[in-house]
mmCIF file with all atom_site columns, C-alpha atoms in Angstrom:
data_model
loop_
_atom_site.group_PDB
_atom_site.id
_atom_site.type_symbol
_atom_site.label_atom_id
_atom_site.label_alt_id
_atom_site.label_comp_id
_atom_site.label_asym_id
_atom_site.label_entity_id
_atom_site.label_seq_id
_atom_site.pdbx_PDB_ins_code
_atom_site.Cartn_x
_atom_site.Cartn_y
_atom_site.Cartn_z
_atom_site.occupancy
_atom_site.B_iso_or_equiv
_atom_site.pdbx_formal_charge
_atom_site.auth_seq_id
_atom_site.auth_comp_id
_atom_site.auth_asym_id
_atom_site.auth_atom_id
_atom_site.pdbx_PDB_model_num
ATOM 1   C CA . UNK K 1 1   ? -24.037 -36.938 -72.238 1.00 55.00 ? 1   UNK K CA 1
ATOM 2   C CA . UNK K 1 2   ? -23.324 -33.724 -70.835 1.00 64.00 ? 2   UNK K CA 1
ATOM 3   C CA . UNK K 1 3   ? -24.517 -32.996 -66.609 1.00 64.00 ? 3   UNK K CA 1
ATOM 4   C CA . UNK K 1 4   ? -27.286 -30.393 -66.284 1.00 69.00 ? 4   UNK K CA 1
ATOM 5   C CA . UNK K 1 5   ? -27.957 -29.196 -63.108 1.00 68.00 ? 5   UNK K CA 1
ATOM 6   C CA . UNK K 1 6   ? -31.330 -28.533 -61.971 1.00 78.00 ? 6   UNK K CA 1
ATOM 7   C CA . UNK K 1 7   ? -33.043 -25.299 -60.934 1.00 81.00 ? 7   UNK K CA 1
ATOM 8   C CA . UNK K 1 8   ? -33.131 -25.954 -57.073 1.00 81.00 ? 8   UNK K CA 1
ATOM 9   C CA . UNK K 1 9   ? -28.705 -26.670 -57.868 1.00 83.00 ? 9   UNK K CA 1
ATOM 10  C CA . UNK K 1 10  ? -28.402 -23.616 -59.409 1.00 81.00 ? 10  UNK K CA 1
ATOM 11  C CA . UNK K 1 11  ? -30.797 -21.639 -56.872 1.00 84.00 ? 11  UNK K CA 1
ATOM 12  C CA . UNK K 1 12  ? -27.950 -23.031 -54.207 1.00 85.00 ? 12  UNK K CA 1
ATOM 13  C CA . UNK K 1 13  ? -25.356 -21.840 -55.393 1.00 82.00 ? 13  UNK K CA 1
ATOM 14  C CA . UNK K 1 14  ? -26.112 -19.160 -56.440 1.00 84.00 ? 14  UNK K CA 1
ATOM 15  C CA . UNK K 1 15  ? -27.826 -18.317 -52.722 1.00 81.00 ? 15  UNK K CA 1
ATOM 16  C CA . UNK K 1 16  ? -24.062 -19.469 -51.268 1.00 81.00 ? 16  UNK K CA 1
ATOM 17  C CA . UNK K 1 17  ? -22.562 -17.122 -53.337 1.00 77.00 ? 17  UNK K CA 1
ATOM 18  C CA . UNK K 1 18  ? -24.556 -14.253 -52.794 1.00 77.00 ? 18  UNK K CA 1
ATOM 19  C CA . UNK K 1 19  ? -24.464 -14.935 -48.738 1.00 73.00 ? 19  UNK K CA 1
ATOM 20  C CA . UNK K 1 20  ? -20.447 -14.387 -48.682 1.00 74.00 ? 20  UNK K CA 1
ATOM 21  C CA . UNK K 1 21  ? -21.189 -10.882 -50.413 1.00 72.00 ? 21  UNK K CA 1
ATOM 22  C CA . UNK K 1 22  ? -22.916 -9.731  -47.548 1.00 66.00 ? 22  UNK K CA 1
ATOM 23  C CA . UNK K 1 23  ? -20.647 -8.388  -44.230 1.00 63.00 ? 23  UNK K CA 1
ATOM 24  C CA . UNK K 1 24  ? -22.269 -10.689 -41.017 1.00 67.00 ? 24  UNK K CA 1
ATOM 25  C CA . UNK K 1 25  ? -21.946 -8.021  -38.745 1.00 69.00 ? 25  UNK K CA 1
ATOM 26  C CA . UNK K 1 26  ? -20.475 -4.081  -39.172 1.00 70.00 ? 26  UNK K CA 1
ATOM 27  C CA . UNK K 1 27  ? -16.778 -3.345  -38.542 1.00 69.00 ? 27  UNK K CA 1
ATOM 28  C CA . UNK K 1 28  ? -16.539 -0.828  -35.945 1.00 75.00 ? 28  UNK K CA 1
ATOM 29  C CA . UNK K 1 29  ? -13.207 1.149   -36.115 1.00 75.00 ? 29  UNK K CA 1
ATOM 30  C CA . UNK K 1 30  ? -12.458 4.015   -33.224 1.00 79.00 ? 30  UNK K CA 1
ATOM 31  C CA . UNK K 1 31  ? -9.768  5.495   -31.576 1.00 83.00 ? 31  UNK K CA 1
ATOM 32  C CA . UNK K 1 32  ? -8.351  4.461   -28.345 1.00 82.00 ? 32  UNK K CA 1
ATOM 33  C CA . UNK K 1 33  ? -6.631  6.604   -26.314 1.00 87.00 ? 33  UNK K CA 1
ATOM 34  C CA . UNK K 1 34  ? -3.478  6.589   -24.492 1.00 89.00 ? 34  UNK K CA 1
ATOM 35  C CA . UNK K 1 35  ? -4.427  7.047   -21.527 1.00 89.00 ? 35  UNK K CA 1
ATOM 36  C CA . UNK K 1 36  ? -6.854  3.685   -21.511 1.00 88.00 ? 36  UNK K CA 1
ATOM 37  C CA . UNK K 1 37  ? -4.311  1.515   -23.166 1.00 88.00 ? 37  UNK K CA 1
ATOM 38  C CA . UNK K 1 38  ? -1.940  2.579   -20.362 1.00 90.00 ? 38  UNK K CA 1
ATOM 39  C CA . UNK K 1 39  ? -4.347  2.127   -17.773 1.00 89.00 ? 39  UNK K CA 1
ATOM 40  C CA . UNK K 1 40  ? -4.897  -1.495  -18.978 1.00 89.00 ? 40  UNK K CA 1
ATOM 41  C CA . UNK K 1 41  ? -1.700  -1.891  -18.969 1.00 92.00 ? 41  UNK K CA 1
ATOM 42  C CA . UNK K 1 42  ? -1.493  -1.073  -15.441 1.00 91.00 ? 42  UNK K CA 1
ATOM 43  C CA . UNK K 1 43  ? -4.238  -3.078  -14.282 1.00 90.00 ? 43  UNK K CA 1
ATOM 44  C CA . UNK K 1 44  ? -2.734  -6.257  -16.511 1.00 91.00 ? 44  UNK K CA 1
ATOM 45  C CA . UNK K 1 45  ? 0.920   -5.800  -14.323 1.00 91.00 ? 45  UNK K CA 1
ATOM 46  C CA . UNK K 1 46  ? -1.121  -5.261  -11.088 1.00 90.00 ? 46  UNK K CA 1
ATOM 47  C CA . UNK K 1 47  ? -3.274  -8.482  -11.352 1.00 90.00 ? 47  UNK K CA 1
ATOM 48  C CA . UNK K 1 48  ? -0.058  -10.140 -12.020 1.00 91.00 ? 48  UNK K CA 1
ATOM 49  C CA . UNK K 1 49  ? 1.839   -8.486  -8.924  1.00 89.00 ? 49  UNK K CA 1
ATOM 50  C CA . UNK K 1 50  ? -0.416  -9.596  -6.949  1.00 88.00 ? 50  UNK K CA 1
ATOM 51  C CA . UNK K 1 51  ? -1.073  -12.895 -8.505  1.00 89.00 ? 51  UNK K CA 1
ATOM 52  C CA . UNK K 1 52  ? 2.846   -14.052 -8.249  1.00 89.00 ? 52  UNK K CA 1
ATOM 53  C CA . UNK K 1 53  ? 2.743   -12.730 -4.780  1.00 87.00 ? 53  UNK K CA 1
ATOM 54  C CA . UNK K 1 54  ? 0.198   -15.093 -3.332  1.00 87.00 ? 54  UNK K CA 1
ATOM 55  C CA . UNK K 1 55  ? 1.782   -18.126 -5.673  1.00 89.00 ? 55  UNK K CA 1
ATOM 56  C CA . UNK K 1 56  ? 4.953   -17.935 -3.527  1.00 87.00 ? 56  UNK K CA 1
ATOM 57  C CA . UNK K 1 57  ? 5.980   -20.768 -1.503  1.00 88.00 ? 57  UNK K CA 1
ATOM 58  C CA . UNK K 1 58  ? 6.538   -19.092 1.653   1.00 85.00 ? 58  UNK K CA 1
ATOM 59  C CA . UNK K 1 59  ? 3.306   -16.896 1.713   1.00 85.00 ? 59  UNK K CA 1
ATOM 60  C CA . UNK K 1 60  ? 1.301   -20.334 0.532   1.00 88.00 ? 60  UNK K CA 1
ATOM 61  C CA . UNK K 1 61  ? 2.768   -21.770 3.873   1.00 88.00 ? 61  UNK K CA 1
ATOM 62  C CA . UNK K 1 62  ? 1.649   -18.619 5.314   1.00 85.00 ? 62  UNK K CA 1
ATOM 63  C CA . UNK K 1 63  ? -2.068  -19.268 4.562   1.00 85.00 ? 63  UNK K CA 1
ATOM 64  C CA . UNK K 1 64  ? -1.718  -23.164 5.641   1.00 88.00 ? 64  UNK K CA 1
ATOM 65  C CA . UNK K 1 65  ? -0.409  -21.900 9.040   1.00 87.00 ? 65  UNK K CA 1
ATOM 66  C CA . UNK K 1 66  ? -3.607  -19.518 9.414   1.00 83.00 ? 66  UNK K CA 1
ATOM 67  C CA . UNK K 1 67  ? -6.026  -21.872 8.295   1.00 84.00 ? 67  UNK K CA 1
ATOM 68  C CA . UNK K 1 68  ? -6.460  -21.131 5.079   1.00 82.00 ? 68  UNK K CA 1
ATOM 69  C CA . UNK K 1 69  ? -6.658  -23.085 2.051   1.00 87.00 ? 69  UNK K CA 1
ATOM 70  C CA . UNK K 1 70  ? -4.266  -21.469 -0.766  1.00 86.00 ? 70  UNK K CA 1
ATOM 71  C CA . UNK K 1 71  ? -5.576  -22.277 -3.644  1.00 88.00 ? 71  UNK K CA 1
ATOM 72  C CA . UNK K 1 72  ? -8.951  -20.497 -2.330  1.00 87.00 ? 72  UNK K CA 1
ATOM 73  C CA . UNK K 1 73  ? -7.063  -17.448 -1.666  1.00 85.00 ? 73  UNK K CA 1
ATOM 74  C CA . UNK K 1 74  ? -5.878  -17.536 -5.421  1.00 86.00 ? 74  UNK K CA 1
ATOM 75  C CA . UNK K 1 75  ? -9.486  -17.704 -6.424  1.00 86.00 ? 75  UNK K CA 1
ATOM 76  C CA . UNK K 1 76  ? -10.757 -14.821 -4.213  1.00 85.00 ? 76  UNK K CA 1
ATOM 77  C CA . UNK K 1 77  ? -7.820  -13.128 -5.154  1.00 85.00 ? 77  UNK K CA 1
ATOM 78  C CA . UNK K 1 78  ? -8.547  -13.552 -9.426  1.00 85.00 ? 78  UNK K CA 1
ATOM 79  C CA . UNK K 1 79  ? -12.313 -12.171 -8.730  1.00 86.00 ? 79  UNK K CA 1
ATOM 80  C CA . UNK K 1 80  ? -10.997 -8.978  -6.937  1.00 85.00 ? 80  UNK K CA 1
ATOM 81  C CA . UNK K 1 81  ? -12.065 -5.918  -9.177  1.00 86.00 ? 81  UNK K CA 1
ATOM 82  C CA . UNK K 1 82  ? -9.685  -3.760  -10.831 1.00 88.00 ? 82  UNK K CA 1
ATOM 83  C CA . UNK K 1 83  ? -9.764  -0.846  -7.615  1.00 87.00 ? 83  UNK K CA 1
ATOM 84  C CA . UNK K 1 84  ? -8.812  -3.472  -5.005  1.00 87.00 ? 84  UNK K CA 1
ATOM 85  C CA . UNK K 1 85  ? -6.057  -5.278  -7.314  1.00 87.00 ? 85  UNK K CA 1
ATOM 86  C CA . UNK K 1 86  ? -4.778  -2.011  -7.758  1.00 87.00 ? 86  UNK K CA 1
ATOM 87  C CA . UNK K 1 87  ? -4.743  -0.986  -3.722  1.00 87.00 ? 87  UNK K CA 1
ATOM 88  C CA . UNK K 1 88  ? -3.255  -4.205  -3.088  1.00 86.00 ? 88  UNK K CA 1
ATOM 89  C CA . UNK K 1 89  ? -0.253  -4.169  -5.431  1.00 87.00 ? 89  UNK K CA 1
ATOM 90  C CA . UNK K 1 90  ? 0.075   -0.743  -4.172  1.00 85.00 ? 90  UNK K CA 1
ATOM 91  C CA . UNK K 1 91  ? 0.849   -1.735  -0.842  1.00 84.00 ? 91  UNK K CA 1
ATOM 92  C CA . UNK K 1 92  ? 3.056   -4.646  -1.804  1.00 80.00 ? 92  UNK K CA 1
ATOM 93  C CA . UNK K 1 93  ? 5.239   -2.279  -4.015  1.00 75.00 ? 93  UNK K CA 1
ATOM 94  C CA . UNK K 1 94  ? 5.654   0.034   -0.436  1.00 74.00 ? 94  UNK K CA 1
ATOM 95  C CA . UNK K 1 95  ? 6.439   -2.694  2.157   1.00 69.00 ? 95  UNK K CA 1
ATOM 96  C CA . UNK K 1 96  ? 10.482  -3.520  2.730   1.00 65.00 ? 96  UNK K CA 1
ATOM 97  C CA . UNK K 1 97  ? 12.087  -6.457  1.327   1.00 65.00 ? 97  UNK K CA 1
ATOM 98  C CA . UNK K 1 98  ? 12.418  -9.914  3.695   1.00 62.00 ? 98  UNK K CA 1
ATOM 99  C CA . UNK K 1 99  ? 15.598  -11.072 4.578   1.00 60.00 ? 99  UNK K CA 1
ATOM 100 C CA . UNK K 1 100 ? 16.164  -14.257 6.380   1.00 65.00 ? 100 UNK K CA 1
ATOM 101 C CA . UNK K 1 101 ? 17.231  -14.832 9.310   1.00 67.00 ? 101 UNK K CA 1
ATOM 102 C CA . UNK K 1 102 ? 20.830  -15.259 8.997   1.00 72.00 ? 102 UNK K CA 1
ATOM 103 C CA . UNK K 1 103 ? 21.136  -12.196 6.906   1.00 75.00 ? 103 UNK K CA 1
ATOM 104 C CA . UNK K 1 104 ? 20.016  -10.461 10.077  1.00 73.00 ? 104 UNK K CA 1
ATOM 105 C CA . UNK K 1 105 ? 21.863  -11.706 12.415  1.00 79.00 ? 105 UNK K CA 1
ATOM 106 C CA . UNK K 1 106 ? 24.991  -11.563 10.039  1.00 81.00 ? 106 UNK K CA 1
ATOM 107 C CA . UNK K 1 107 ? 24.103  -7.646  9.631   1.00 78.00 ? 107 UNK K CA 1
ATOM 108 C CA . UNK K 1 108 ? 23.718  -7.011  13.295  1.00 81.00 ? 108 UNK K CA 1
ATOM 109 C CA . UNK K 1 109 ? 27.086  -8.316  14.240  1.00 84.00 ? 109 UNK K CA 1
ATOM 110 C CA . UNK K 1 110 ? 29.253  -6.236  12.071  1.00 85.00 ? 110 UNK K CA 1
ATOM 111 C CA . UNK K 1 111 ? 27.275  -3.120  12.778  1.00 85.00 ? 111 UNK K CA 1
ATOM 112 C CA . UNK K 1 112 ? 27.707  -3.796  16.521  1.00 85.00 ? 112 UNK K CA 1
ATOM 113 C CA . UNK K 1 113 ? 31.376  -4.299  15.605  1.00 83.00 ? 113 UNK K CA 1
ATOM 114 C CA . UNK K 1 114 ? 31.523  -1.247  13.648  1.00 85.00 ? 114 UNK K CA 1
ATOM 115 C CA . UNK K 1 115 ? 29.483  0.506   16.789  1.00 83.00 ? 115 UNK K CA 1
ATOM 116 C CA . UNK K 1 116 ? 32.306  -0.893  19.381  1.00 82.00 ? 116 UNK K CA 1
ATOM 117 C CA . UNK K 1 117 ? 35.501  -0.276  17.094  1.00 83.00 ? 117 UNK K CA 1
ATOM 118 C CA . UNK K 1 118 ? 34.471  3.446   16.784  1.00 82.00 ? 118 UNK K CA 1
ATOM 119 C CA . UNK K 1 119 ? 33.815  3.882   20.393  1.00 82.00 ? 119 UNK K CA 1
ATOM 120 C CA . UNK K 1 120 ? 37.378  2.455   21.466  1.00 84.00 ? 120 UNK K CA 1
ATOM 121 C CA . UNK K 1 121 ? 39.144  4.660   18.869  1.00 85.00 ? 121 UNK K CA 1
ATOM 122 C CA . UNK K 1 122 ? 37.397  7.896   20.293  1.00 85.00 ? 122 UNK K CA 1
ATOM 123 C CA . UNK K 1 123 ? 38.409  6.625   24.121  1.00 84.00 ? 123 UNK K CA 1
ATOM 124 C CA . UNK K 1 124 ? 34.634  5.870   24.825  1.00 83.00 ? 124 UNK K CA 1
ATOM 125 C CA . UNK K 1 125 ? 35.263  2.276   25.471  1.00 80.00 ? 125 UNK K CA 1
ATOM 126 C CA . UNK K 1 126 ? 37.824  -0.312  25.987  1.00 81.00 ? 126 UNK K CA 1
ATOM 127 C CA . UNK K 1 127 ? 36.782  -3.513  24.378  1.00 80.00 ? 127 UNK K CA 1
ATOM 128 C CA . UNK K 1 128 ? 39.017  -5.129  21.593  1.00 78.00 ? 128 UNK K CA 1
ATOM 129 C CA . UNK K 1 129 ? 43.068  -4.694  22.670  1.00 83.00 ? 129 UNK K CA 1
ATOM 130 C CA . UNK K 1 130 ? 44.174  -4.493  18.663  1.00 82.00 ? 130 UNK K CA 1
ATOM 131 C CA . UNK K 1 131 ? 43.142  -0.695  18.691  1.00 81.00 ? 131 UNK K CA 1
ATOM 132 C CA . UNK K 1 132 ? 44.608  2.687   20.036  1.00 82.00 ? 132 UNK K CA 1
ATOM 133 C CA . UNK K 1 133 ? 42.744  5.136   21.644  1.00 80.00 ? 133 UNK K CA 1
ATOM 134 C CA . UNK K 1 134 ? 43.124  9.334   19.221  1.00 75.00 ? 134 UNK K CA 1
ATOM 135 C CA . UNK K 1 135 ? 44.051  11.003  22.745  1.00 73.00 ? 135 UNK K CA 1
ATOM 136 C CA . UNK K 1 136 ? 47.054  9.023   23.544  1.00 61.00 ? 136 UNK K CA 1
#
């Protein structure tokens, strides 16, 4: 006994069939130029700039000190558009490097020493006894 499918079989296949021959939706192929792929590019490293910035231990500890919770501040800071992201990482690429404060102090004392050895070897002052004044 061989299997015979009925009409409303074949009718449903045949409708599967015919619905993967027909493209769901247009392919739309364009061009995009340079200067938008760089520009997204841009914006991508800015909102991560800025991102790592206010992940940072120390400026986290910042916003606790001032009152503010940190993990809002990352928030706000994700729904800034593309303009202000961009004027903020700005800024943060222009402002000087921290030190701590040991680094400081450490940097201040030789250049005072430097300051004080070059003034006793032009005769200007007299303050360490292991130099020799030029004029003498």
């Amino acid at each position: 006994m061989a299997y015979r499918p009925g009409k409303a079989t074949i009718a449903a296949v045949t409708l599967a069939f015919s619905m993967t021959l027909v493209p769901v939706a247009p392919a739309n192929a364009g061009l995009i130029s340079t200067d938008r792929i760089i520009e997204q590019e841009r914006v991508s490293s800015d909102r991560e700039l800025v991102s790592s910035f206010v992940a940072r231990d120390d400026v986290r500890k910042e916003f606790q000190k001032h009152s503010v919770n940190p993990d809002e501040a990352a928030a706000r800071v994700a729904a800034l558009s593309d303009v202000e992201i961009g004027q903020i990482a700005v800024k943060l690429d222009s402002l000087p490097a921290g030190q701590d404060a040991a680094t400081a102090i450490i940097g201040a004392a030789v250049t005072i020493f430097i300051v004080l050895l070059i003034t006793d070897i032009l005769c200007l002052t007299s303050v360490f006894n292991f130099t020799r004044c030029v004029n003498r």
